[in-house]
Backbone as a chain_set.jsonl record, in Angstrom:
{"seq": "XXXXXXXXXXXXXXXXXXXXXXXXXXXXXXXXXXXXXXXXXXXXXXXXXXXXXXXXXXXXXXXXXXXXXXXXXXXXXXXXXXXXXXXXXXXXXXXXXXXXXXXXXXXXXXXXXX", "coords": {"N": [[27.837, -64.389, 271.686], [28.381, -61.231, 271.006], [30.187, -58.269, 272.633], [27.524, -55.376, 272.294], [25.281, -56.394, 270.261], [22.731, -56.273, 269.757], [18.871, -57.231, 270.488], [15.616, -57.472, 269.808], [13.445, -56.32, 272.31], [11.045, -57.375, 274.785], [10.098, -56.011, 278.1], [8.096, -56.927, 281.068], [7.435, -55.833, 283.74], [6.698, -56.456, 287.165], [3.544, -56.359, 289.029], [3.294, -54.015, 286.994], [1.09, -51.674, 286.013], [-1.319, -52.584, 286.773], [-1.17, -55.534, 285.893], [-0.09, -59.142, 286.738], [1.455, -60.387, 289.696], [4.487, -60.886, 288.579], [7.709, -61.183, 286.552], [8.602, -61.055, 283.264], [10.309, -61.418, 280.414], [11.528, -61.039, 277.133], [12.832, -61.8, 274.338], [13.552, -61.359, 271.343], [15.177, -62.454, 267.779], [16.003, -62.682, 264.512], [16.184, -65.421, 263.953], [15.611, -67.035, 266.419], [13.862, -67.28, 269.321], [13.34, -65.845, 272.972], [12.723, -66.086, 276.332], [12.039, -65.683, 279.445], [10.906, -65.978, 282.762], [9.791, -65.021, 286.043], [7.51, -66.642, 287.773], [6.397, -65.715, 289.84], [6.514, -62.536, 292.047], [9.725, -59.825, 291.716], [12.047, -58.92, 290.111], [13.77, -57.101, 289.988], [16.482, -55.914, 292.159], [19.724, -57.3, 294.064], [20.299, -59.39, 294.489], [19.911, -62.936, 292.687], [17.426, -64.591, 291.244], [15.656, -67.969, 290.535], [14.585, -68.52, 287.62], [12.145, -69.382, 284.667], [12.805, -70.271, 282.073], [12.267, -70.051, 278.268], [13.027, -71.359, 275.301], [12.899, -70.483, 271.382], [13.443, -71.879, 268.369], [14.73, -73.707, 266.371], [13.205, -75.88, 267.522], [11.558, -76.247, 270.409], [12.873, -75.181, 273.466], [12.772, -75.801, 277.042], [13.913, -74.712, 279.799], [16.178, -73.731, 282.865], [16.925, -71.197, 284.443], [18.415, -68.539, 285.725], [18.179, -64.975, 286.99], [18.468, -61.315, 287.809], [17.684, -58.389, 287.903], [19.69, -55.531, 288.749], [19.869, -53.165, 288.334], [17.09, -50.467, 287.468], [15.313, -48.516, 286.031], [12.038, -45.921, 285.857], [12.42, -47.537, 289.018], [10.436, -49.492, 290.034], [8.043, -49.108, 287.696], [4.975, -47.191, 286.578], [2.044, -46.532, 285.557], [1.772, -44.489, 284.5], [4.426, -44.521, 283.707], [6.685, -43.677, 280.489], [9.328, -44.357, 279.232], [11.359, -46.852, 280.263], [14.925, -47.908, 281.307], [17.035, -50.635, 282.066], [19.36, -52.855, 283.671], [20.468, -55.829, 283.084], [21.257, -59.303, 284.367], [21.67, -62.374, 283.356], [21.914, -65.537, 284.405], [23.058, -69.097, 282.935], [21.881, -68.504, 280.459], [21.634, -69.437, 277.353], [20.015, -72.629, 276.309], [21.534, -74.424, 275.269], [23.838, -73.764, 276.317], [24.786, -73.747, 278.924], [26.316, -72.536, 281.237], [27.109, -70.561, 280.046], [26.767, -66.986, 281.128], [25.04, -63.553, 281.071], [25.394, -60.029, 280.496], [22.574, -57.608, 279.645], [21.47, -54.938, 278.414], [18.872, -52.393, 278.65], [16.377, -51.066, 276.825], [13.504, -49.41, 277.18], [10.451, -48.354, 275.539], [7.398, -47.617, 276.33], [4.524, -49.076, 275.122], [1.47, -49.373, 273.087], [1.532, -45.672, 272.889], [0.288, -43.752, 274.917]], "CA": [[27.376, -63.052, 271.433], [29.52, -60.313, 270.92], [29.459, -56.737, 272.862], [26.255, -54.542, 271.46], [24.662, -57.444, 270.221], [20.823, -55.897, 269.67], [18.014, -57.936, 270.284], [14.534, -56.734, 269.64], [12.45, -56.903, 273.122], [9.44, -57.082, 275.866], [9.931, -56.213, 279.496], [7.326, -56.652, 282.0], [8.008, -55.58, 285.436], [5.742, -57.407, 288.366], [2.571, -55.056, 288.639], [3.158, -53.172, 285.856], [0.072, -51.247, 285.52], [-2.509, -53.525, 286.716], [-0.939, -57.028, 285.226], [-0.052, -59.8, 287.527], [2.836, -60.066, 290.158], [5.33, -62.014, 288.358], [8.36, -60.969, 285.854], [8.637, -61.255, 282.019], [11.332, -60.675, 279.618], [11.224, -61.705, 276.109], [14.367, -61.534, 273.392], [13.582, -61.569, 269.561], [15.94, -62.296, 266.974], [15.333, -62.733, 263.149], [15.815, -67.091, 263.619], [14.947, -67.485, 267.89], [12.91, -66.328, 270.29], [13.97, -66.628, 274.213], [11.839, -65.845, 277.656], [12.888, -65.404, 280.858], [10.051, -65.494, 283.86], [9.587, -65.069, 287.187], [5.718, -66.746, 287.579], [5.79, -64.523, 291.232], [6.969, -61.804, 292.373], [10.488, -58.891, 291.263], [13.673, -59.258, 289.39], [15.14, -55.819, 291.209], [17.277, -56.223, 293.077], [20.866, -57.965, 293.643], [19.704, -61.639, 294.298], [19.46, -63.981, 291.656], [15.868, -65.32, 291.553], [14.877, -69.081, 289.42], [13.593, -68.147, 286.304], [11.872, -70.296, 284.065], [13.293, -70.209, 280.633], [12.616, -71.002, 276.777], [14.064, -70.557, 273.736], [12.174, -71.348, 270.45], [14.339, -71.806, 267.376], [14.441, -74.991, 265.63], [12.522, -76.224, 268.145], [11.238, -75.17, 271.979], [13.006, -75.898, 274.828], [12.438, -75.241, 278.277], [14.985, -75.06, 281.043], [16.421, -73.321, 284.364], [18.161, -69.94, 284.492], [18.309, -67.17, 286.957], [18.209, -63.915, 286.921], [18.166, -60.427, 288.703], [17.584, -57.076, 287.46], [19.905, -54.94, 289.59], [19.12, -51.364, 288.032], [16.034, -50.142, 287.052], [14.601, -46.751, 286.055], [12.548, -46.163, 287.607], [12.717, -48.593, 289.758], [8.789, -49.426, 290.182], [7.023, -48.262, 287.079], [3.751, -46.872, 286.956], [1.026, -46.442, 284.171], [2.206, -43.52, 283.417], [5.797, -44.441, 282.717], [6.687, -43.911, 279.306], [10.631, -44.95, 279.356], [12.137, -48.01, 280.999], [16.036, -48.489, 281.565], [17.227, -51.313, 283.203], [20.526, -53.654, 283.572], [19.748, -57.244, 283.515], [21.606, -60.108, 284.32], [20.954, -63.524, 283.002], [22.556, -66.693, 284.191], [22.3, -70.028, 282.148], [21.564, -68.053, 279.565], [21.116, -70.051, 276.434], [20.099, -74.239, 276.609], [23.3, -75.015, 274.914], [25.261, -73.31, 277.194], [24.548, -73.613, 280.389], [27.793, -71.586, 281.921], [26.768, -68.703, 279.293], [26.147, -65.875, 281.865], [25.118, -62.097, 280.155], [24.282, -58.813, 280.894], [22.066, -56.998, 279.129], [20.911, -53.578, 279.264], [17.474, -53.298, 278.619], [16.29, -49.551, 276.811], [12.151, -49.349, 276.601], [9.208, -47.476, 275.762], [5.743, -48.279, 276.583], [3.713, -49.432, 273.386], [1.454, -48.222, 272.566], [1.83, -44.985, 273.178], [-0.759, -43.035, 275.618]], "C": [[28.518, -62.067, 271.666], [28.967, -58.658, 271.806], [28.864, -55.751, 272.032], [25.475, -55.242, 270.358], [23.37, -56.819, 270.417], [19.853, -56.861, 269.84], [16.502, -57.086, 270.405], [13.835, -57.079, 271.269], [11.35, -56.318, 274.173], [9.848, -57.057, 277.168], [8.834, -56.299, 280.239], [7.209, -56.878, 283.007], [6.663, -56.152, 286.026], [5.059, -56.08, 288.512], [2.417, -54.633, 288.322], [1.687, -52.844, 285.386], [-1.273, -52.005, 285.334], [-2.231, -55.456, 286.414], [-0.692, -57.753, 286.85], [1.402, -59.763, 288.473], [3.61, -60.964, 289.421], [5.711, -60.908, 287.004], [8.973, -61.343, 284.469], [9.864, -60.393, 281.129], [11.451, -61.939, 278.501], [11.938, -61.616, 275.225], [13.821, -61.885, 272.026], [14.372, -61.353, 268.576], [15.791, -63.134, 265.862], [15.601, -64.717, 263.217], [15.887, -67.542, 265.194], [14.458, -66.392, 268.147], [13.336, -67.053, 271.484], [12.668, -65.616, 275.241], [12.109, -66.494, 278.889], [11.914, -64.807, 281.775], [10.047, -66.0, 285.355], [8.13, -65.234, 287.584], [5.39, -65.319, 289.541], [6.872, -63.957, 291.593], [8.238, -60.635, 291.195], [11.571, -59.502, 290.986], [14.856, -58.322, 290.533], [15.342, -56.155, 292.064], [19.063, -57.488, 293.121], [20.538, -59.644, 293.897], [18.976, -61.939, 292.816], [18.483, -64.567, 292.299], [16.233, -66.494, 290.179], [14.317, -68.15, 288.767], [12.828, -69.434, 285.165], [12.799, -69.943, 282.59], [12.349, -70.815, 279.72], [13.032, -70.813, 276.054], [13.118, -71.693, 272.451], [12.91, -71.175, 269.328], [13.9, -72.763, 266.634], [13.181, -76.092, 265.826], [12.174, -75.664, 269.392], [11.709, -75.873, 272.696], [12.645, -74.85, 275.922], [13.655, -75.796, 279.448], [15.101, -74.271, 281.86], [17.442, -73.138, 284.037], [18.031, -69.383, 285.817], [18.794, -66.2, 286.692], [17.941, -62.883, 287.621], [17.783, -59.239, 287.941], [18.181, -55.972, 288.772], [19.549, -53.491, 289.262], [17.992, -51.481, 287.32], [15.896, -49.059, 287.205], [13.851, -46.536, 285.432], [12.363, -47.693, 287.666], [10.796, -49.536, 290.094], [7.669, -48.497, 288.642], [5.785, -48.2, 287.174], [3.081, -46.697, 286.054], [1.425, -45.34, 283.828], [3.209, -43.241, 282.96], [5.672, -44.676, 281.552], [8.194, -45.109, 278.588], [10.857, -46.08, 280.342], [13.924, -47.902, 280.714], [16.337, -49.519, 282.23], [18.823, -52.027, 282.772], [19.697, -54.82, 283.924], [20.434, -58.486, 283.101], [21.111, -61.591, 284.488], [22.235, -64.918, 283.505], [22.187, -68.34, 283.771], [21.332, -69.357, 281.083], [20.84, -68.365, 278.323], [20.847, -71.682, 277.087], [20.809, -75.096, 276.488], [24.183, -75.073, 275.55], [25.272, -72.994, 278.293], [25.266, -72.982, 281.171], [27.666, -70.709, 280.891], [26.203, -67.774, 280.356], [26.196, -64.175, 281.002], [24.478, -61.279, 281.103], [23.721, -58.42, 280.14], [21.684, -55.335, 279.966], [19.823, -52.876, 278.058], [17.327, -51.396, 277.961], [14.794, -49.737, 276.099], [11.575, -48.544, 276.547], [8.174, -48.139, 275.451], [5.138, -48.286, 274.99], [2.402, -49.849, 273.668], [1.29, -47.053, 273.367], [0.71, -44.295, 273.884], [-1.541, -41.913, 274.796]], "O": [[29.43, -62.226, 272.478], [27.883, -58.083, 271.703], [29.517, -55.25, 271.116], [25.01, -54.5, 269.493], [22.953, -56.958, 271.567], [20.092, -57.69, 268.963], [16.419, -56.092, 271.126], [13.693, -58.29, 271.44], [10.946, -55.164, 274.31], [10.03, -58.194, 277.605], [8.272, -55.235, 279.981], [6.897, -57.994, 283.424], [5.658, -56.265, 285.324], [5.575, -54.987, 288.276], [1.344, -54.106, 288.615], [1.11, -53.54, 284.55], [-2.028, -52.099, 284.366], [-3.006, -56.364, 286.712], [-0.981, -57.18, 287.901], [2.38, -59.166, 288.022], [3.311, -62.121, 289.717], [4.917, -60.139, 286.462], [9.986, -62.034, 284.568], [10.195, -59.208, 281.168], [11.472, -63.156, 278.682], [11.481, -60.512, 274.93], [13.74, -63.099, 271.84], [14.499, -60.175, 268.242], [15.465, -64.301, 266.075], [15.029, -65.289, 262.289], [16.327, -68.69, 265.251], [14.447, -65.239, 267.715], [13.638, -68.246, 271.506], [11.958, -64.697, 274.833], [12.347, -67.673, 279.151], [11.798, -63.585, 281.861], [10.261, -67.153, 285.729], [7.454, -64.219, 287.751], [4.532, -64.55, 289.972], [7.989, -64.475, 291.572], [7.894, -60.513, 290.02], [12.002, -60.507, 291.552], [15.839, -58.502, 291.252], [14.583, -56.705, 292.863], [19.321, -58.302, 292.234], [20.671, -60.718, 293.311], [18.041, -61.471, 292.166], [18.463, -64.98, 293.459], [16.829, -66.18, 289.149], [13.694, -67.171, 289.177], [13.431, -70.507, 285.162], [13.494, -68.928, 282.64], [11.685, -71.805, 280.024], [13.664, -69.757, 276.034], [12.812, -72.885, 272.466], [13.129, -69.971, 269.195], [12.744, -72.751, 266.213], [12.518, -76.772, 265.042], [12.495, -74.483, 269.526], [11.343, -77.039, 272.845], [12.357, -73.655, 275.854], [14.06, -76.916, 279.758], [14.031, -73.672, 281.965], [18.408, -73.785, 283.631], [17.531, -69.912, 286.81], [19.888, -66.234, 286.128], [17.008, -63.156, 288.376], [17.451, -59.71, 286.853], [17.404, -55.592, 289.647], [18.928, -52.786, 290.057], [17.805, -52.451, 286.585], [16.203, -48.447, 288.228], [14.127, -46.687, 284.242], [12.228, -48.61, 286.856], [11.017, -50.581, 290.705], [6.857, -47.576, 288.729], [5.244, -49.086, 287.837], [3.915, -46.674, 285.149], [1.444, -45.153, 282.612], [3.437, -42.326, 282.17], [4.898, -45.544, 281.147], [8.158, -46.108, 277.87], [10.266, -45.919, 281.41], [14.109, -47.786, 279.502], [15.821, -49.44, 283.344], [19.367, -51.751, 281.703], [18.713, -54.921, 284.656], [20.403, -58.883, 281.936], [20.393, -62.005, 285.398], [23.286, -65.088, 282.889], [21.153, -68.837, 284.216], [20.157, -69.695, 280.939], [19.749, -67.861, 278.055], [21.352, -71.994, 278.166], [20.949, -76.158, 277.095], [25.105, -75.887, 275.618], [25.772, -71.942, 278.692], [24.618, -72.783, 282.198], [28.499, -69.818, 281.051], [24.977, -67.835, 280.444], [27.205, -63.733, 280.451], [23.627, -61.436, 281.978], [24.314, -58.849, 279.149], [21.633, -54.843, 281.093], [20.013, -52.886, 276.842], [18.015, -50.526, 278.495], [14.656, -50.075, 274.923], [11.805, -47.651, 277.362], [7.995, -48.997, 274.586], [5.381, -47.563, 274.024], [2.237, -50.717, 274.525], [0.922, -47.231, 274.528], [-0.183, -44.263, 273.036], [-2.441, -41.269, 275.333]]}, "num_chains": 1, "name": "protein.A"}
């Protein structure tokens, strides 16, 4: 991947507005799809947490990443955030490439709209 590299995607922060504790992030691009969860608990923060992984392309795999989310804004959203920012680092990135580490930086708005 090259720097500014777009991918279409889904964040969902741990409690987010009623949902469950555990961390979701979802990557869409016109021939894969990738996901990146934390079944309990927060990303924020500087520790790398296990993540589960998959990536669906040709086929689906499933493997073991880790990941943190050191910025967030805010930092705790709330039902009535509309915006999300965040930074978000992924290690074991793809299934291919196991020593692929990325950042991303993450720019949302709530859907649908209030």
């Amino acid at each position: 991947m090259n720097p500014g590299y777009c991918y279409d995607a889904r964040l969902r922060p741990a409690d987010y507005n009623g949902q469950s504790n555990s961390t979701r992030l979802s990557l869409f691009v016109p021939f894969w799809t990738m996901n990146f969860t934390l079944p309990v608990g927060n990303l924020v923060g500087t520790t790398f947490k296990p993540v589960k992984a998959t990536a669906i392309g040709q086929s689906a795999s499933q493997y073991n990443a880790s990941a943190r989310i050191p910025a967030m804004a805010p930092a705790a959203p709330t039902a009535a955030t509309i915006f999300v920012t965040a930074t978000i680092d992924i290690n074991a990135f793809d299934v291919d490439a196991p020593s692929c580490n990325v950042r991303l930086r993450f720019q949302g708005q709530r859907f649908p709209m209030p």
